[in-house]
């Protein structure tokens, strides 16, 4: 049987463009979509409607003309013209067999693509100040940033995960002074940092052994950085680089970018300060680069940091920011414009905040410390898999209600449990087949043409959409689409499992269904892998 992947949108587009040329019609790039109703086929295009005005004929007439010149592959069963001129394509059963064979033979590569063409992308996420433990909201940025990076890798990008450390300036000094004060038995300074973690840092450090406030600040910063790195590690997020803001000042990068912005005519002096004309590029006002006392602002460091990313050879730089940083969008894009960067080089993804609940009651304070609930505490209670999946299954555009009681519940109403349990059930089926001496052979030998039950075909069709889901999710920076796909796949498998006995008396049918299970399992593994969630064999 054929093991090539079934004909998809890219191949169909080439076929249709050739038909347009053969029919003497204007060139178009046909767009194919999956019809909402199954009876309308597997693919549909409106290309005939787009040609009606330039050709001056009815769309259905144009559609007939295109249809008459189509040279279609064997896995397209029939072409139907519907409605005002849509062209619907129905795939044959051979196409479904190809899906099973392709997903099994490609293994971990199933669903991957090369649209990124090895271009380099910097994905910066979390980047919380190293002046305290990560809060629950940081977990959403960690999960989303890592998943977006994985999706980009899966679609052919060379990805660099980066955490930006704001380790220079007043906030870090105030953090160090707060620790030093508590270590001396005093209250932190006004607007200083407070909390159990400050007390713990003060107890861990020996002020007598540290020479002055600078060393205390540095020691406290290093301890907090270690804690942040440990939190990210426990969540399964590995950064390629922890970029220090200090290096921008120490290397002269801030001075250099300010000089270049001056030379470009985008900076001006007013009241002793130096401003960047960001309002000329869509910002709501001009921003201060250098204060009147000569000190650079955080904004100046932001300019130098962006310049650093570009100078390091990244084609696209993605900033993942929380909703409380929405005002940064226009100023970052304004920096890019002032630097003369191509549109699309800088991309800002905004994520909404997280509200934490337990059985519907909002949680504002930690039981352990009486303060904010830290991300460490959440991971400890629900586990990294459940936390990741829950953070990722909701669009970043929506404020997330994270209910701990629901996340840890072990039933099919809990999405992460249901998806992981589906994988474990498939693993159990495969163990049963082995125990009963079923010799599955290879997928190429299996009689996949026997998979004609309605639930079998629906399951295969769901599997077939995985490459499209990956591509779309990567393009739209929308990992929640992968999570929802995993849930839909698990549901389709459940219907199949309920209706069809996998290991039975018919050896050929058993082998075919065995490989359908393998195909489903591989697709679930790949989907969960993109989300950074494990696929357990037993639960």
XYZ file of C-alpha atoms in Angstrom:
539
model
C 0.000 0.000 0.000
C 1.204 3.621 -0.510
C 3.055 5.189 2.425
C 3.350 8.743 1.080
C 1.451 11.466 2.906
C -1.962 12.271 1.380
C -2.401 15.190 -0.957
C -2.582 18.425 1.023
C -3.192 22.148 0.374
C 0.274 22.810 -1.065
C -0.023 20.019 -3.630
C -3.611 20.933 -4.441
C -2.611 24.562 -4.998
C -0.032 23.490 -7.593
C -2.593 21.255 -9.303
C -5.210 24.011 -9.425
C -2.780 26.631 -10.713
C -1.878 24.280 -13.549
C -5.581 23.785 -14.292
C -6.071 27.565 -14.382
C -3.244 27.890 -16.875
C -4.568 25.037 -19.021
C -8.049 26.594 -18.970
C -6.708 29.983 -20.023
C -7.774 31.622 -16.771
C -5.842 34.262 -14.783
C -3.279 32.980 -12.307
C -4.367 32.729 -8.688
C -3.006 31.168 -5.506
C -5.946 28.960 -4.455
C -6.746 28.826 -0.758
C -8.068 25.539 0.619
C -10.092 25.114 3.774
C -11.715 22.161 5.454
C -15.520 22.416 5.131
C -17.396 22.581 8.403
C -19.870 19.940 7.269
C -18.456 16.512 6.518
C -20.758 15.954 3.518
C -19.074 18.888 1.778
C -15.860 16.931 1.409
C -12.342 17.155 2.792
C -11.141 20.348 1.093
C -12.886 23.335 -0.471
C -11.684 26.375 -2.413
C -13.389 29.586 -3.497
C -10.897 30.291 -6.291
C -13.684 30.352 -8.904
C -15.500 33.099 -6.985
C -12.332 35.230 -6.888
C -12.104 35.018 -10.694
C -15.712 35.980 -11.465
C -15.117 39.731 -11.752
C -11.859 39.698 -13.789
C -13.166 36.953 -16.100
C -16.687 38.346 -16.359
C -18.442 35.002 -15.995
C -20.546 33.270 -13.365
C -18.455 31.553 -10.660
C -20.125 28.173 -11.292
C -19.186 28.363 -14.980
C -15.588 29.131 -14.023
C -15.626 26.284 -11.508
C -16.774 23.851 -14.209
C -14.006 25.051 -16.486
C -11.403 24.528 -13.756
C -12.810 21.096 -12.931
C -12.555 19.995 -16.561
C -8.820 20.748 -16.586
C -7.894 19.221 -13.234
C -5.427 16.328 -13.238
C -5.915 14.921 -9.777
C -3.949 12.275 -7.859
C -5.395 8.880 -7.027
C -6.246 9.806 -3.451
C -8.825 12.398 -4.580
C -12.055 10.490 -5.087
C -14.279 13.153 -6.651
C -14.736 16.883 -7.258
C -18.088 18.566 -6.607
C -19.151 22.124 -7.422
C -21.337 23.483 -4.661
C -23.327 26.621 -3.902
C -22.377 29.743 -5.859
C -19.152 28.185 -7.142
C -17.179 26.483 -4.389
C -15.083 23.532 -5.532
C -15.224 20.705 -2.999
C -12.846 17.765 -3.058
C -13.588 14.398 -1.506
C -10.576 12.236 -0.686
C -10.633 8.505 -1.220
C -10.100 5.867 1.448
C -6.565 5.510 0.127
C -5.899 9.011 1.498
C -6.986 7.888 4.960
C -4.693 4.876 4.732
C -1.866 7.214 3.791
C -2.488 9.296 6.923
C -2.056 6.274 9.186
C 1.034 5.080 7.324
C 2.634 8.542 7.176
C 2.078 9.358 10.847
C 3.555 6.024 11.924
C 6.529 6.085 9.550
C 7.388 9.727 10.310
C 7.182 9.198 14.067
C 8.369 12.236 16.001
C 8.661 14.160 12.708
C 4.904 13.798 12.053
C 3.379 17.269 11.916
C 6.683 19.071 11.484
C 7.340 21.397 8.548
C 9.950 23.734 7.103
C 8.138 27.055 6.648
C 10.680 28.801 8.861
C 13.412 27.966 6.347
C 16.046 27.915 9.133
C 15.556 31.625 9.854
C 16.670 32.673 13.330
C 14.110 33.817 15.873
C 14.671 35.126 19.388
C 11.811 34.347 21.769
C 12.111 36.361 24.979
C 9.712 35.438 27.747
C 9.125 35.583 31.511
C 11.945 38.150 32.121
C 10.569 38.951 35.591
C 12.778 41.176 37.741
C 15.248 39.133 39.842
C 14.047 40.885 42.995
C 11.608 38.229 44.173
C 10.252 34.744 43.485
C 8.219 34.159 40.349
C 4.472 34.579 40.781
C 1.736 32.434 39.256
C 1.327 34.752 36.273
C 4.950 34.119 35.340
C 4.016 30.477 34.873
C 1.687 31.372 32.036
C 4.445 33.279 30.235
C 6.875 30.411 30.831
C 4.473 27.832 29.399
C 3.399 30.012 26.474
C 6.883 31.204 25.551
C 8.317 27.707 25.628
C 5.414 26.293 23.588
C 5.628 29.074 20.991
C 9.349 28.378 20.707
C 8.656 24.651 20.255
C 6.064 25.363 17.564
C 8.517 27.568 15.704
C 11.148 24.823 15.935
C 8.598 22.338 14.592
C 8.006 24.560 11.571
C 11.635 25.015 10.609
C 12.853 28.016 12.589
C 16.162 28.162 14.436
C 14.943 29.205 17.878
C 16.772 30.965 20.716
C 14.968 31.072 24.083
C 15.998 34.087 26.149
C 15.344 35.517 29.602
C 16.184 39.202 30.071
C 17.526 40.023 33.516
C 16.805 43.572 34.714
C 19.872 43.446 36.947
C 20.789 47.129 36.823
C 19.199 50.255 38.218
C 17.197 51.443 41.180
C 15.006 48.373 41.701
C 17.967 46.082 42.253
C 19.597 48.613 44.594
C 16.363 48.896 46.580
C 16.153 45.091 46.720
C 19.672 44.893 48.174
C 18.986 47.649 50.695
C 15.826 45.824 51.798
C 17.735 42.604 52.464
C 20.519 44.482 54.245
C 18.042 46.323 56.478
C 16.265 43.134 57.542
C 19.632 41.461 58.168
C 20.412 44.290 60.605
C 17.062 43.827 62.321
C 15.613 46.980 60.780
C 12.597 47.690 58.610
C 13.115 47.844 54.819
C 13.356 51.363 53.375
C 10.259 53.169 52.151
C 8.936 51.504 48.973
C 11.381 48.686 49.630
C 10.805 44.958 49.273
C 9.091 43.031 52.058
C 7.979 39.502 52.682
C 9.098 36.116 53.879
C 11.547 35.707 51.029
C 13.387 38.901 52.050
C 13.617 37.575 55.622
C 14.905 34.241 54.332
C 17.549 35.929 52.174
C 18.631 38.051 55.132
C 18.983 34.938 57.292
C 20.981 33.126 54.603
C 23.453 36.006 54.141
C 26.090 37.097 56.615
C 26.268 40.897 56.520
C 29.466 40.840 58.565
C 31.227 38.843 55.848
C 30.018 41.120 53.067
C 31.716 44.419 52.437
C 29.010 47.023 52.197
C 25.621 47.336 50.525
C 26.982 46.536 47.072
C 28.141 43.053 48.056
C 24.889 42.369 49.919
C 22.904 43.408 46.850
C 25.024 41.208 44.626
C 24.783 38.199 46.947
C 20.996 38.568 47.326
C 20.616 38.960 43.560
C 22.627 35.803 42.896
C 20.537 33.827 45.382
C 17.307 35.044 43.816
C 18.591 34.286 40.322
C 19.434 30.750 41.414
C 15.892 30.364 42.723
C 14.345 31.643 39.479
C 16.513 29.286 37.433
C 15.540 26.377 39.697
C 11.848 27.237 39.248
C 12.188 27.278 35.468
C 14.080 23.980 35.567
C 11.384 22.331 37.682
C 8.849 23.495 35.095
C 10.906 22.003 32.283
C 11.884 25.294 30.639
C 15.498 25.620 29.495
C 16.706 29.008 28.309
C 19.507 29.288 25.794
C 20.551 32.552 27.363
C 20.005 34.562 30.511
C 20.801 37.999 29.117
C 22.059 40.548 31.645
C 21.059 44.194 31.346
C 24.356 45.068 33.013
C 26.277 43.939 29.956
C 24.549 46.634 27.924
C 25.852 49.335 30.247
C 29.274 47.819 30.881
C 29.986 47.241 27.182
C 28.959 50.741 26.127
C 26.017 49.364 24.112
C 23.598 51.865 25.682
C 25.847 54.819 24.847
C 26.336 53.460 21.341
C 22.643 53.083 20.535
C 21.895 56.546 21.919
C 24.631 57.976 19.686
C 23.190 56.231 16.632
C 19.693 57.462 17.375
C 21.039 60.994 17.689
C 22.878 60.692 14.383
C 19.716 59.387 12.745
C 17.901 62.565 13.717
C 15.435 60.759 15.974
C 16.562 62.251 19.307
C 16.307 65.771 20.696
C 17.115 67.611 23.923
C 14.524 69.261 26.107
C 14.847 70.573 29.668
C 18.292 69.019 29.892
C 17.034 65.502 29.003
C 17.361 63.575 25.759
C 14.145 62.279 24.159
C 13.518 59.793 21.342
C 10.844 60.862 18.846
C 8.754 57.740 19.386
C 5.523 59.676 18.779
C 6.629 59.973 15.146
C 6.385 56.178 14.941
C 3.030 55.521 16.597
C 3.815 55.839 20.314
C 1.526 58.020 22.421
C 4.405 60.300 23.437
C 8.142 60.753 23.074
C 10.280 58.774 25.514
C 13.242 59.891 27.624
C 16.557 58.257 26.758
C 18.870 60.209 29.054
C 17.658 61.981 32.175
C 18.615 65.568 32.924
C 21.196 64.308 35.435
C 22.897 62.261 32.701
C 21.670 58.819 33.754
C 20.213 56.556 31.034
C 16.634 55.373 31.492
C 15.300 51.828 31.339
C 13.984 52.829 27.929
C 17.539 53.500 26.726
C 18.477 49.994 27.865
C 15.446 48.655 25.957
C 16.817 50.315 22.823
C 20.247 48.793 23.359
C 18.734 45.389 24.065
C 16.772 45.425 20.815
C 19.887 46.492 18.920
C 21.763 43.608 20.549
C 19.181 41.099 19.363
C 19.421 42.324 15.792
C 23.222 42.477 15.894
C 23.285 38.866 17.095
C 21.712 37.881 13.796
C 18.075 37.223 14.663
C 15.665 37.665 11.764
C 12.643 37.978 14.060
C 12.524 38.968 17.726
C 9.416 37.994 19.698
C 8.664 39.690 23.034
C 6.080 37.906 25.199
C 4.679 40.397 27.701
C 1.903 40.404 30.275
C -1.190 42.562 29.938
C 0.256 45.004 32.474
C 2.919 45.807 29.850
C 0.459 46.604 27.079
C 1.843 50.130 26.877
C 5.196 48.713 25.789
C 3.888 47.519 22.433
C 3.936 50.836 20.591
C 7.175 51.995 22.176
C 8.997 48.800 21.167
C 7.677 49.089 17.625
C 8.689 52.748 17.646
C 12.253 51.806 18.630
C 12.341 49.347 15.742
C 11.107 51.981 13.298
C 13.623 54.548 14.540
C 16.377 51.974 14.043
C 15.189 51.352 10.503
C 14.326 47.684 11.076
C 12.129 45.932 8.553
C 8.455 45.571 9.535
C 7.946 42.210 11.189
C 11.424 42.079 12.721
C 9.974 42.973 16.118
C 6.844 41.203 17.273
C 5.089 41.686 20.605
C 2.728 39.042 21.983
C 0.545 40.172 24.878
C -0.866 37.647 27.321
C -3.652 38.299 29.801
C -3.266 37.691 33.514
C -4.013 34.668 35.698
C -6.559 34.501 38.518
C -6.036 31.621 40.931
C -9.002 29.785 42.510
C -9.715 26.770 44.676
C -13.199 25.305 44.180
C -14.404 28.611 42.785
C -12.994 30.773 45.585
C -10.266 33.172 44.541
C -6.890 32.668 46.221
C -4.919 35.824 46.877
C -2.554 34.734 49.608
C -0.232 31.820 50.228
C -1.180 29.538 53.120
C 2.514 29.093 53.815
C 3.629 32.725 53.974
C 0.446 34.787 54.079
C 1.624 36.588 50.941
C 1.326 36.045 47.214
C 1.137 32.471 45.958
C 4.438 31.749 44.260
C 4.855 29.763 41.093
C 6.942 27.229 43.046
C 3.998 26.517 45.337
C 1.669 25.986 42.377
C 4.064 23.556 40.679
C 4.463 21.672 43.945
C 0.701 21.293 44.374
C -0.517 20.484 40.862
C 2.643 19.290 39.080
C 4.337 20.734 35.990
C 2.230 18.791 33.451
C -1.126 19.933 34.809
C 0.127 23.483 35.287
C 1.547 23.705 31.757
C -1.512 22.262 30.062
C -3.903 24.474 32.010
C -1.879 27.583 31.210
C -1.791 26.633 27.521
C -5.315 25.449 26.684
C -6.761 28.960 26.898
C -5.931 31.666 24.356
C -3.438 34.243 25.608
C -6.028 36.894 24.716
C -8.249 35.705 27.572
C -7.756 36.164 31.311
C -7.166 32.689 32.735
C -9.153 31.341 35.663
C -6.910 28.640 37.155
C -8.889 26.511 39.626
C -6.519 24.171 41.475
C -9.311 21.795 42.497
C -10.339 21.275 38.872
C -6.779 20.950 37.593
C -5.904 18.073 39.946
C -9.216 16.210 39.518
C -8.748 12.814 37.873
C -11.748 12.407 35.596
C -12.656 13.095 31.990
C -13.919 16.564 32.862
C -10.298 17.519 33.516
C -8.787 18.077 30.036
C -5.158 17.322 30.869
C -6.089 14.124 32.682
C -8.389 13.055 29.836
C -5.746 13.586 27.159
C -2.993 11.862 29.119
C -5.325 9.017 30.067
C -6.171 8.497 26.377
C -2.489 7.992 25.667
C -2.177 5.608 28.611
C -5.192 3.645 27.374
C -3.601 3.229 23.937
C -0.406 2.031 25.590
C -2.514 -0.472 27.510
C -4.145 -1.724 24.290
C -0.721 -2.271 22.772
C 0.392 -4.205 25.852
C -2.739 -6.353 25.602
C -1.968 -7.106 21.958
C 1.526 -8.214 22.918
C 0.259 -10.367 25.781
C -2.179 -12.130 23.430
C 0.540 -12.850 20.913
C -0.735 -10.511 18.210
C 2.039 -9.992 15.663
C 1.372 -6.482 14.302
C 4.004 -6.729 11.563
C 4.622 -3.325 9.978
C 2.233 -0.594 9.029
C 3.106 -1.185 5.359
C 1.851 -4.770 5.656
C -1.360 -3.898 7.490
C -4.639 -4.009 5.591
C -5.651 -0.463 6.412
C -8.400 -0.621 3.822
C -10.377 -2.519 6.486
C -10.684 0.635 8.598
C -14.105 1.573 7.265
C -16.122 2.045 10.466
C -17.465 5.566 10.844
C -15.485 6.166 14.044
C -12.308 4.808 12.458
C -12.562 7.166 9.515
C -13.407 10.116 11.763
C -10.386 9.364 13.966
C -8.091 9.223 10.941
C -9.476 12.479 9.610
C -8.766 14.093 12.977
C -5.185 12.784 12.881
C -4.779 14.133 9.351
C -5.357 17.721 10.517
C -2.394 17.710 12.896
C 0.175 19.191 10.463
C -2.232 22.040 9.694
C -2.815 22.675 13.397
C 0.922 22.862 14.014
C 1.481 25.246 11.113
C -1.424 27.510 12.071
C -0.516 27.498 15.774
C 3.058 28.484 14.952
C 2.021 31.268 12.585
C -0.528 32.708 15.009
C 1.591 32.123 18.149
C -1.391 30.178 19.464
C -0.355 27.040 21.399
C -3.896 26.727 22.772
C -4.886 25.387 19.342
C -2.614 22.385 19.891
C -4.130 21.716 23.317
C -7.667 21.839 21.928
C -6.608 19.560 19.066
C -5.285 17.041 21.597
C -8.636 17.068 23.396
C -10.552 16.585 20.138
C -8.236 13.730 19.164
C -8.718 12.098 22.561
C -12.495 12.386 22.152
C -12.353 10.868 18.645
C -10.264 8.002 20.001
C -12.740 7.431 22.819
C -15.613 7.100 20.315
C -13.564 4.661 18.227
C -12.575 2.625 21.280
C -16.200 2.445 22.434
C -17.490 1.277 19.039
C -14.627 -0.906 17.785
C -12.886 -3.809 19.517
C -9.199 -3.448 18.762
C -7.861 -6.886 19.688
C -10.321 -9.459 18.350
C -10.620 -12.729 16.407
C -10.071 -11.190 12.964
C -6.262 -10.978 12.713
C -6.180 -8.624 9.744
C -8.651 -6.205 11.332
C -6.810 -6.423 14.651
C -3.527 -5.472 12.953
C -5.161 -2.580 11.093
C -6.715 -1.236 14.279
C -3.459 -1.759 16.148
C -1.683 0.557 13.700
C -4.513 3.075 13.934
C -3.869 3.098 17.686
C -0.144 3.589 17.057
C -0.950 6.487 14.727
C -3.201 8.089 17.343
C -0.625 7.561 20.055
C 2.162 9.139 18.010
C 0.008 12.144 17.227
C -0.865 12.607 20.897
C 2.809 12.294 21.876
C 3.813 14.896 19.305
C 1.032 17.296 20.296
C 1.769 17.032 24.020
C 5.484 17.322 23.296
C 4.941 20.701 21.650
C 3.219 21.818 24.844
C 5.980 20.442 27.044
C 3.595 17.918 28.622
C 4.461 14.253 29.154
C 2.544 11.322 27.678
C 2.495 8.617 30.392
C 2.011 4.937 29.523
C 0.232 4.207 32.799
C -2.024 6.308 35.033
